[in-house]
Amino acid sequence: MKERIRMKIGFIGLGIMGKPMAKNLVKAGYQLAVLDLNKASVEELKAMGAETASSSSELASRCEVIITMLPNSPQVKEVVLGENGVIEGAKPGTVVIDMSSIAPLASREIYAALAEKGVDLLDAPVSGGEPKAIDGTLAVMVGGKKEVFDKYYDIMKTMAASVVYVGESGAGNVAKLCNQVVVALNISAVSEALILAKKAGVDPDLVYQAIRGGLAGSTVMDAKAPMMMDRNFNPGFRIDLHIKDLNNVLETSHGVGVPLPLTAQVMEMMQAIKLDGCGVEDHSSLVKYYEKLANIEVTR
């Protein structure tokens, strides 16, 4: 605990995921300085004992570790490498842990730019959505130097149930893209199954209860099937963000020569329901695409 009190962490990005992650660090005893455009979120962390900063460079000048949790590659580049960015305030030996989900190529570009200043970067995207961010049981997949991963493992573990090193710079974000492929396709499969049950005259909830304990069962099914049937599409992870991730997936897959026909199809489904106004809803609202095709609504 004494070591935690001595180490000051800067946290940039207090959104749906970032705010509960930052709160878990404060609760664990770490000193935190926070920065976000949403002043209400900043004040909420301040009330818990966190310090504040006026810019990324100022925050970086005061902290040993900087955690970023931002929407996509452009925002991370701007906050880390832009004017008044982390790179301007960070001292040699500072470590940036980017827990955003961005393109692997962007991670490698940021890694190289920081390395010239003697600053290390771990790309450490997370999976689990808001509920797991709140209870500190996220899955974190990490790329970068192994020795840096080992040194700062405990910080990441404070926010997660699983923290796994997967390779050099960019590897964490490659793993996250693979995760997002499996999640997207799984949500699509759950949607198809529940629509089939409903249209065939069988209670979809009873079908869900019957199959969840067998080979078809999954964490995705248990998290998303009840939301679909309850018509609860409050965002744990928005359609807009999953579209962003699948854009990064397809850009990466095209770059390395890997056809992903199922992913491409689900991407188009998500684009279609975004046009129906569902972009800010949870990605479980993908079921609405199938409901429109079958002219039926999945309810319990």
PDB file of N, CA, C and O in Angstrom, residues 7 10 12-13 27 29 37 70 150 179 192 205 262 272 286 290 293:
ATOM      1  N   MET A   7       3.216   6.197  -5.709  1.00  0.00           N
ATOM      2  CA  MET A   7       3.122   6.245  -7.159  1.00  0.00           C
ATOM      3  C   MET A   7       1.909   7.067  -7.586  1.00  0.00           C
ATOM      4  O   MET A   7       0.793   6.785  -7.180  1.00  0.00           O
ATOM      5  N   GLY A  10      -1.642   9.276 -13.757  1.00  0.00           N
ATOM      6  CA  GLY A  10      -2.501  10.193 -14.494  1.00  0.00           C
ATOM      7  C   GLY A  10      -3.501   9.399 -15.306  1.00  0.00           C
ATOM      8  O   GLY A  10      -3.136   8.392 -15.932  1.00  0.00           O
ATOM      9  N   ILE A  12      -6.468   9.789 -18.249  1.00  0.00           N
ATOM     10  CA  ILE A  12      -7.091  10.664 -19.237  1.00  0.00           C
ATOM     11  C   ILE A  12      -8.210   9.902 -19.935  1.00  0.00           C
ATOM     12  O   ILE A  12      -7.970   8.902 -20.620  1.00  0.00           O
ATOM     13  N   GLY A  13      -9.450  10.387 -19.766  1.00  0.00           N
ATOM     14  CA  GLY A  13     -10.597   9.748 -20.416  1.00  0.00           C
ATOM     15  C   GLY A  13     -11.534   9.112 -19.414  1.00  0.00           C
ATOM     16  O   GLY A  13     -11.351   7.958 -19.037  1.00  0.00           O
ATOM     17  N   LYS A  27      -9.931   3.677  -5.214  1.00  0.00           N
ATOM     18  CA  LYS A  27     -10.355   2.804  -4.125  1.00  0.00           C
ATOM     19  C   LYS A  27      -9.236   1.870  -3.671  1.00  0.00           C
ATOM     20  O   LYS A  27      -9.173   1.475  -2.501  1.00  0.00           O
ATOM     21  N   GLY A  29      -6.156   2.666  -3.487  1.00  0.00           N
ATOM     22  CA  GLY A  29      -5.131   3.395  -2.768  1.00  0.00           C
ATOM     23  C   GLY A  29      -4.126   4.141  -3.612  1.00  0.00           C
ATOM     24  O   GLY A  29      -3.200   4.766  -3.077  1.00  0.00           O
ATOM     25  N   LEU A  37     -12.825  16.058 -20.778  1.00  0.00           N
ATOM     26  CA  LEU A  37     -13.621  17.199 -21.215  1.00  0.00           C
ATOM     27  C   LEU A  37     -14.911  17.326 -20.415  1.00  0.00           C
ATOM     28  O   LEU A  37     -15.485  18.409 -20.313  1.00  0.00           O
ATOM     29  N   LEU A  70      -9.586   6.325 -24.362  1.00  0.00           N
ATOM     30  CA  LEU A  70     -10.179   7.258 -25.315  1.00  0.00           C
ATOM     31  C   LEU A  70     -10.867   6.518 -26.458  1.00  0.00           C
ATOM     32  O   LEU A  70     -10.672   5.315 -26.641  1.00  0.00           O
ATOM     33  N   ASP A 150       5.586  -6.378 -16.736  1.00  0.00           N
ATOM     34  CA  ASP A 150       5.768  -6.985 -15.408  1.00  0.00           C
ATOM     35  C   ASP A 150       5.769  -5.928 -14.312  1.00  0.00           C
ATOM     36  O   ASP A 150       5.169  -6.129 -13.242  1.00  0.00           O
ATOM     37  N   ASN A 179     -10.899 -10.248 -30.330  1.00  0.00           N
ATOM     38  CA  ASN A 179     -11.993 -10.288 -29.347  1.00  0.00           C
ATOM     39  C   ASN A 179     -13.268  -9.695 -29.934  1.00  0.00           C
ATOM     40  O   ASN A 179     -14.369 -10.258 -29.798  1.00  0.00           O
ATOM     41  N   GLU A 192     -29.969 -14.392 -34.107  1.00  0.00           N
ATOM     42  CA  GLU A 192     -30.606 -15.308 -35.051  1.00  0.00           C
ATOM     43  C   GLU A 192     -31.360 -16.417 -34.321  1.00  0.00           C
ATOM     44  O   GLU A 192     -32.487 -16.771 -34.684  1.00  0.00           O
ATOM     45  N   ASP A 205     -36.974 -17.104 -24.067  1.00  0.00           N
ATOM     46  CA  ASP A 205     -36.307 -17.185 -22.771  1.00  0.00           C
ATOM     47  C   ASP A 205     -36.110 -18.639 -22.351  1.00  0.00           C
ATOM     48  O   ASP A 205     -35.059 -19.005 -21.800  1.00  0.00           O
ATOM     49  N   LEU A 262     -17.505 -13.174 -42.546  1.00  0.00           N
ATOM     50  CA  LEU A 262     -18.559 -13.063 -41.541  1.00  0.00           C
ATOM     51  C   LEU A 262     -18.492 -11.719 -40.826  1.00  0.00           C
ATOM     52  O   LEU A 262     -19.515 -11.078 -40.574  1.00  0.00           O
ATOM     53  N   ALA A 272     -26.425  -0.777 -40.837  1.00  0.00           N
ATOM     54  CA  ALA A 272     -27.846  -0.640 -41.175  1.00  0.00           C
ATOM     55  C   ALA A 272     -28.655  -0.172 -39.969  1.00  0.00           C
ATOM     56  O   ALA A 272     -29.501   0.733 -40.086  1.00  0.00           O
ATOM     57  N   LEU A 286     -28.260  -5.168 -32.052  1.00  0.00           N
ATOM     58  CA  LEU A 286     -28.115  -5.835 -33.352  1.00  0.00           C
ATOM     59  C   LEU A 286     -29.309  -6.742 -33.629  1.00  0.00           C
ATOM     60  O   LEU A 286     -29.666  -6.991 -34.786  1.00  0.00           O
ATOM     61  N   TYR A 290     -32.428  -8.263 -37.225  1.00  0.00           N
ATOM     62  CA  TYR A 290     -33.141  -9.511 -37.518  1.00  0.00           C
ATOM     63  C   TYR A 290     -34.640  -9.363 -37.300  1.00  0.00           C
ATOM     64  O   TYR A 290     -35.444  -9.956 -38.027  1.00  0.00           O
ATOM     65  N   LEU A 293     -36.139  -7.973 -40.383  1.00  0.00           N
ATOM     66  CA  LEU A 293     -36.227  -8.956 -41.455  1.00  0.00           C
ATOM     67  C   LEU A 293     -37.374  -9.938 -41.232  1.00  0.00           C
ATOM     68  O   LEU A 293     -38.095 -10.304 -42.167  1.00  0.00           O
TER      69      LEU A 293
END
